[in-house]
Amino acid sequence: VTSPEIEKFSSEKTRTWVLDNTSIFLYSMRDPITRIISAYNYHRQEFNPEGRRFYKRCFPSVGEMVKKLHRNGGDMNVKSCRKIGLELLMGTFNSKKTTYLSHIKYGYRYYMKRSLDERPNHTVAVIRTENLWEDLIHMDRLVGGDGHWTRMKKRVTHGSQNFKYSSDISPDGINFLCCVIYDDMDAYQTLIIKAANLNDTQKRETLLAVMSHCQIDTSGTDVLENPFSWPSFYNDTCKSSVEMALAYKEEGRDSNSTEFLKDLPTQGLSN
């Protein structure tokens, strides 16, 4: 199961065959907030003129993105950027022409819907980016290997160490971002809990790390026995603010359009 940009090269029949002839789903996982920041930085440095306009005009840094999403008000274009940004993070932005947004849009819920939701009896396994080699070694041993990998411990970054964009987000901003992507958080939590290759200690540590990142108090709570309710967190924390922003629609403008970006100057798009 891959993003639409990759899936277009194979048929639905092929995808269904794969689902019917496998018994396990293997997911590559990482802290959802860290994933959003990484996806932003990846797209921000791509050489795509429309993408450069979008990021430079709407969200010049990931910290600025969260600030703009968190507050109401602003001129027409600020409101348009905010609406697009929220829909993007919540996975509801429908434009298929904006490949410079795809890594942000397609989160764990998207992939879960196209895999585990369709075959709920399949086994789940995960490879956590934060524990990459630990999980790969353990996975190899589970299927009869010796746990040895040719490129073991080699760090692969795809050039991300050279990305120059700041990842600074205020604590309040992180909390708000966690709330906006609550559905992805919920999917992430479900997959970690179901992961057959993780023991209970690993599952607890992974979930507690994410919730700590979101500044959620989990003291006295067993996150496996009583999983956190992300929908309740959304309803109690940011639902009204998000719905107000999503309700914005300028007269005559397609709510999924980024056409307003074309009127912006092209100078300085390399920044």
PDB file of C-alpha atoms in Angstrom, residues 25-173:
ATOM      1  CA  PHE A  25       1.175  -5.794   7.214  1.00  0.00           C
ATOM      2  CA  LEU A  26       4.561  -4.209   7.925  1.00  0.00           C
ATOM      3  CA  TYR A  27       4.452  -0.477   8.662  1.00  0.00           C
ATOM      4  CA  SER A  28       7.326   1.970   8.858  1.00  0.00           C
ATOM      5  CA  MET A  29       6.512   4.180  11.859  1.00  0.00           C
ATOM      6  CA  ARG A  30       7.796   7.263  13.611  1.00  0.00           C
ATOM      7  CA  ASP A  31       6.482   9.832  16.077  1.00  0.00           C
ATOM      8  CA  PRO A  32       3.673  11.537  14.065  1.00  0.00           C
ATOM      9  CA  ILE A  33       4.829  15.045  15.022  1.00  0.00           C
ATOM     10  CA  THR A  34       8.386  14.270  13.965  1.00  0.00           C
ATOM     11  CA  ARG A  35       6.979  12.818  10.739  1.00  0.00           C
ATOM     12  CA  ILE A  36       5.122  16.061   9.966  1.00  0.00           C
ATOM     13  CA  ILE A  37       8.256  18.149  10.578  1.00  0.00           C
ATOM     14  CA  SER A  38      10.360  15.842   8.418  1.00  0.00           C
ATOM     15  CA  ALA A  39       7.772  15.877   5.614  1.00  0.00           C
ATOM     16  CA  TYR A  40       7.589  19.681   5.752  1.00  0.00           C
ATOM     17  CA  ASN A  41      11.375  20.018   5.516  1.00  0.00           C
ATOM     18  CA  TYR A  42      11.530  17.508   2.664  1.00  0.00           C
ATOM     19  CA  HIS A  43       8.929  19.318   0.562  1.00  0.00           C
ATOM     20  CA  ARG A  44      10.189  22.783   1.515  1.00  0.00           C
ATOM     21  CA  GLN A  45      13.569  22.151  -0.148  1.00  0.00           C
ATOM     22  CA  GLU A  46      12.157  20.567  -3.337  1.00  0.00           C
ATOM     23  CA  PHE A  47      12.597  22.530  -6.554  1.00  0.00           C
ATOM     24  CA  ASN A  48       8.959  22.992  -7.443  1.00  0.00           C
ATOM     25  CA  PRO A  49       7.911  26.561  -8.370  1.00  0.00           C
ATOM     26  CA  GLU A  50       4.321  26.234  -7.174  1.00  0.00           C
ATOM     27  CA  GLY A  51       5.505  24.456  -4.050  1.00  0.00           C
ATOM     28  CA  ARG A  52       8.000  27.239  -3.375  1.00  0.00           C
ATOM     29  CA  ARG A  53       5.194  29.773  -3.671  1.00  0.00           C
ATOM     30  CA  PHE A  54       3.002  27.785  -1.317  1.00  0.00           C
ATOM     31  CA  TYR A  55       5.603  27.367   1.398  1.00  0.00           C
ATOM     32  CA  LYS A  56       7.096  30.833   1.076  1.00  0.00           C
ATOM     33  CA  ARG A  57       3.710  32.573   1.089  1.00  0.00           C
ATOM     34  CA  CYS A  58       1.785  30.325   3.445  1.00  0.00           C
ATOM     35  CA  PHE A  59       4.218  28.536   5.715  1.00  0.00           C
ATOM     36  CA  PRO A  60       7.855  29.745   5.437  1.00  0.00           C
ATOM     37  CA  SER A  61       8.854  27.524   8.385  1.00  0.00           C
ATOM     38  CA  VAL A  62       7.175  24.696  10.237  1.00  0.00           C
ATOM     39  CA  GLY A  63       6.994  26.889  13.333  1.00  0.00           C
ATOM     40  CA  GLU A  64       5.234  29.610  11.351  1.00  0.00           C
ATOM     41  CA  MET A  65       2.904  26.987   9.925  1.00  0.00           C
ATOM     42  CA  VAL A  66       1.732  25.973  13.376  1.00  0.00           C
ATOM     43  CA  LYS A  67       1.394  29.611  14.493  1.00  0.00           C
ATOM     44  CA  LYS A  68      -0.815  30.434  11.510  1.00  0.00           C
ATOM     45  CA  LEU A  69      -2.933  27.336  12.004  1.00  0.00           C
ATOM     46  CA  HIS A  70      -3.391  28.099  15.690  1.00  0.00           C
ATOM     47  CA  ARG A  71      -4.796  31.591  15.402  1.00  0.00           C
ATOM     48  CA  ASN A  72      -7.934  33.043  13.842  1.00  0.00           C
ATOM     49  CA  GLY A  73      -8.147  36.175  11.761  1.00  0.00           C
ATOM     50  CA  GLY A  74      -5.855  37.514   9.083  1.00  0.00           C
ATOM     51  CA  ASP A  75      -6.428  38.623   5.504  1.00  0.00           C
ATOM     52  CA  MET A  76      -8.031  36.498   2.788  1.00  0.00           C
ATOM     53  CA  ASN A  77      -4.828  34.732   1.774  1.00  0.00           C
ATOM     54  CA  VAL A  78      -3.862  33.983   5.383  1.00  0.00           C
ATOM     55  CA  LYS A  79      -7.281  32.403   5.883  1.00  0.00           C
ATOM     56  CA  SER A  80      -6.910  30.417   2.677  1.00  0.00           C
ATOM     57  CA  CYS A  81      -3.480  29.181   3.732  1.00  0.00           C
ATOM     58  CA  ARG A  82      -4.814  28.252   7.141  1.00  0.00           C
ATOM     59  CA  LYS A  83      -7.745  26.303   5.714  1.00  0.00           C
ATOM     60  CA  ILE A  84      -5.524  24.420   3.278  1.00  0.00           C
ATOM     61  CA  GLY A  85      -2.979  23.699   6.005  1.00  0.00           C
ATOM     62  CA  LEU A  86      -5.561  22.260   8.386  1.00  0.00           C
ATOM     63  CA  GLU A  87      -7.172  20.129   5.675  1.00  0.00           C
ATOM     64  CA  LEU A  88      -3.726  18.950   4.649  1.00  0.00           C
ATOM     65  CA  LEU A  89      -2.765  17.852   8.163  1.00  0.00           C
ATOM     66  CA  MET A  90      -6.149  16.232   8.729  1.00  0.00           C
ATOM     67  CA  GLY A  91      -5.932  14.314   5.455  1.00  0.00           C
ATOM     68  CA  THR A  92      -8.976  15.925   3.865  1.00  0.00           C
ATOM     69  CA  PHE A  93      -7.285  18.172   1.288  1.00  0.00           C
ATOM     70  CA  ASN A  94      -8.469  16.768  -2.063  1.00  0.00           C
ATOM     71  CA  SER A  95      -6.331  18.427  -4.704  1.00  0.00           C
ATOM     72  CA  LYS A  96      -4.380  15.789  -6.674  1.00  0.00           C
ATOM     73  CA  LYS A  97      -2.155  18.359  -8.366  1.00  0.00           C
ATOM     74  CA  THR A  98      -0.116  19.294  -5.325  1.00  0.00           C
ATOM     75  CA  THR A  99       2.583  16.611  -5.120  1.00  0.00           C
ATOM     76  CA  TYR A 100       4.638  19.025  -3.008  1.00  0.00           C
ATOM     77  CA  LEU A 101       2.178  18.304  -0.174  1.00  0.00           C
ATOM     78  CA  SER A 102       1.881  14.515  -0.451  1.00  0.00           C
ATOM     79  CA  HIS A 103       4.253  13.424   2.325  1.00  0.00           C
ATOM     80  CA  ILE A 104       2.382  15.640   4.774  1.00  0.00           C
ATOM     81  CA  LYS A 105      -1.093  14.583   3.683  1.00  0.00           C
ATOM     82  CA  TYR A 106      -0.703  10.800   3.552  1.00  0.00           C
ATOM     83  CA  GLY A 107      -0.319   9.719   7.163  1.00  0.00           C
ATOM     84  CA  TYR A 108      -0.956   6.542   9.117  1.00  0.00           C
ATOM     85  CA  ARG A 109      -4.744   6.738   8.844  1.00  0.00           C
ATOM     86  CA  TYR A 110      -4.555   6.798   5.054  1.00  0.00           C
ATOM     87  CA  TYR A 111      -2.409   3.671   4.904  1.00  0.00           C
ATOM     88  CA  MET A 112      -4.357   1.920   7.639  1.00  0.00           C
ATOM     89  CA  LYS A 113      -7.630   2.442   5.742  1.00  0.00           C
ATOM     90  CA  ARG A 114      -6.133   0.808   2.660  1.00  0.00           C
ATOM     91  CA  SER A 115      -4.632  -2.134   4.525  1.00  0.00           C
ATOM     92  CA  LEU A 116      -5.713  -3.171   8.019  1.00  0.00           C
ATOM     93  CA  ASP A 117      -9.227  -1.743   7.743  1.00  0.00           C
ATOM     94  CA  GLU A 118      -9.758  -3.910   4.662  1.00  0.00           C
ATOM     95  CA  ARG A 119      -8.096  -7.011   6.124  1.00  0.00           C
ATOM     96  CA  PRO A 120      -8.567  -6.679   9.922  1.00  0.00           C
ATOM     97  CA  ASN A 121      -7.428 -10.243  10.608  1.00  0.00           C
ATOM     98  CA  HIS A 122      -3.948  -9.687   9.179  1.00  0.00           C
ATOM     99  CA  THR A 123      -1.039  -9.585  11.610  1.00  0.00           C
ATOM    100  CA  VAL A 124       0.563  -6.172  12.209  1.00  0.00           C
ATOM    101  CA  ALA A 125       4.310  -5.579  12.503  1.00  0.00           C
ATOM    102  CA  VAL A 126       6.100  -2.234  12.736  1.00  0.00           C
ATOM    103  CA  ILE A 127       9.574  -0.845  12.222  1.00  0.00           C
ATOM    104  CA  ARG A 128      10.019   2.234  14.413  1.00  0.00           C
ATOM    105  CA  THR A 129      12.378   4.818  12.907  1.00  0.00           C
ATOM    106  CA  GLU A 130      13.564   5.751  16.398  1.00  0.00           C
ATOM    107  CA  ASN A 131      14.500   2.089  17.032  1.00  0.00           C
ATOM    108  CA  LEU A 132      15.293   1.121  13.459  1.00  0.00           C
ATOM    109  CA  TRP A 133      18.099  -1.401  13.882  1.00  0.00           C
ATOM    110  CA  GLU A 134      16.663  -2.896  17.061  1.00  0.00           C
ATOM    111  CA  ASP A 135      13.384  -3.612  15.264  1.00  0.00           C
ATOM    112  CA  LEU A 136      15.017  -4.851  12.046  1.00  0.00           C
ATOM    113  CA  ILE A 137      17.302  -7.248  13.910  1.00  0.00           C
ATOM    114  CA  HIS A 138      14.422  -8.584  15.984  1.00  0.00           C
ATOM    115  CA  MET A 139      12.192  -8.911  12.911  1.00  0.00           C
ATOM    116  CA  ASP A 140      14.874 -10.846  11.031  1.00  0.00           C
ATOM    117  CA  ARG A 141      15.244 -13.276  13.927  1.00  0.00           C
ATOM    118  CA  LEU A 142      11.474 -13.758  14.157  1.00  0.00           C
ATOM    119  CA  VAL A 143      11.401 -15.051  10.580  1.00  0.00           C
ATOM    120  CA  GLY A 144      14.382 -17.361  11.057  1.00  0.00           C
ATOM    121  CA  GLY A 145      17.319 -15.101  10.262  1.00  0.00           C
ATOM    122  CA  ASP A 146      20.413 -14.449  12.359  1.00  0.00           C
ATOM    123  CA  GLY A 147      19.704 -10.748  12.867  1.00  0.00           C
ATOM    124  CA  HIS A 148      22.625  -9.658  10.722  1.00  0.00           C
ATOM    125  CA  TRP A 149      22.231  -6.896   8.153  1.00  0.00           C
ATOM    126  CA  THR A 150      24.899  -6.031   5.604  1.00  0.00           C
ATOM    127  CA  ARG A 151      24.560  -2.289   6.185  1.00  0.00           C
ATOM    128  CA  MET A 152      23.921  -2.625   9.904  1.00  0.00           C
ATOM    129  CA  LYS A 153      24.058   0.625  11.884  1.00  0.00           C
ATOM    130  CA  LYS A 154      24.677   2.701   8.743  1.00  0.00           C
ATOM    131  CA  ARG A 155      22.856   6.014   8.950  1.00  0.00           C
ATOM    132  CA  VAL A 156      20.824   6.956   5.870  1.00  0.00           C
ATOM    133  CA  THR A 157      19.372  10.481   5.815  1.00  0.00           C
ATOM    134  CA  HIS A 158      18.620  11.172   2.120  1.00  0.00           C
ATOM    135  CA  GLY A 159      20.292  14.557   2.613  1.00  0.00           C
ATOM    136  CA  SER A 160      18.010  15.723   5.413  1.00  0.00           C
ATOM    137  CA  GLN A 161      21.023  16.833   7.459  1.00  0.00           C
ATOM    138  CA  ASN A 162      21.426  19.650   4.925  1.00  0.00           C
ATOM    139  CA  PHE A 163      17.870  20.993   5.223  1.00  0.00           C
ATOM    140  CA  LYS A 164      18.152  24.511   6.580  1.00  0.00           C
ATOM    141  CA  TYR A 165      14.607  25.114   7.741  1.00  0.00           C
ATOM    142  CA  SER A 166      13.958  25.507  11.444  1.00  0.00           C
ATOM    143  CA  SER A 167      11.926  22.876  13.264  1.00  0.00           C
ATOM    144  CA  ASP A 168      11.270  25.062  16.285  1.00  0.00           C
ATOM    145  CA  ILE A 169       7.667  24.879  17.483  1.00  0.00           C
ATOM    146  CA  SER A 170       6.502  26.284  20.807  1.00  0.00           C
ATOM    147  CA  PRO A 171       5.136  23.868  23.445  1.00  0.00           C
ATOM    148  CA  ASP A 172       1.627  25.264  22.893  1.00  0.00           C
ATOM    149  CA  GLY A 173       2.123  24.839  19.171  1.00  0.00           C
TER     150      GLY A 173
END
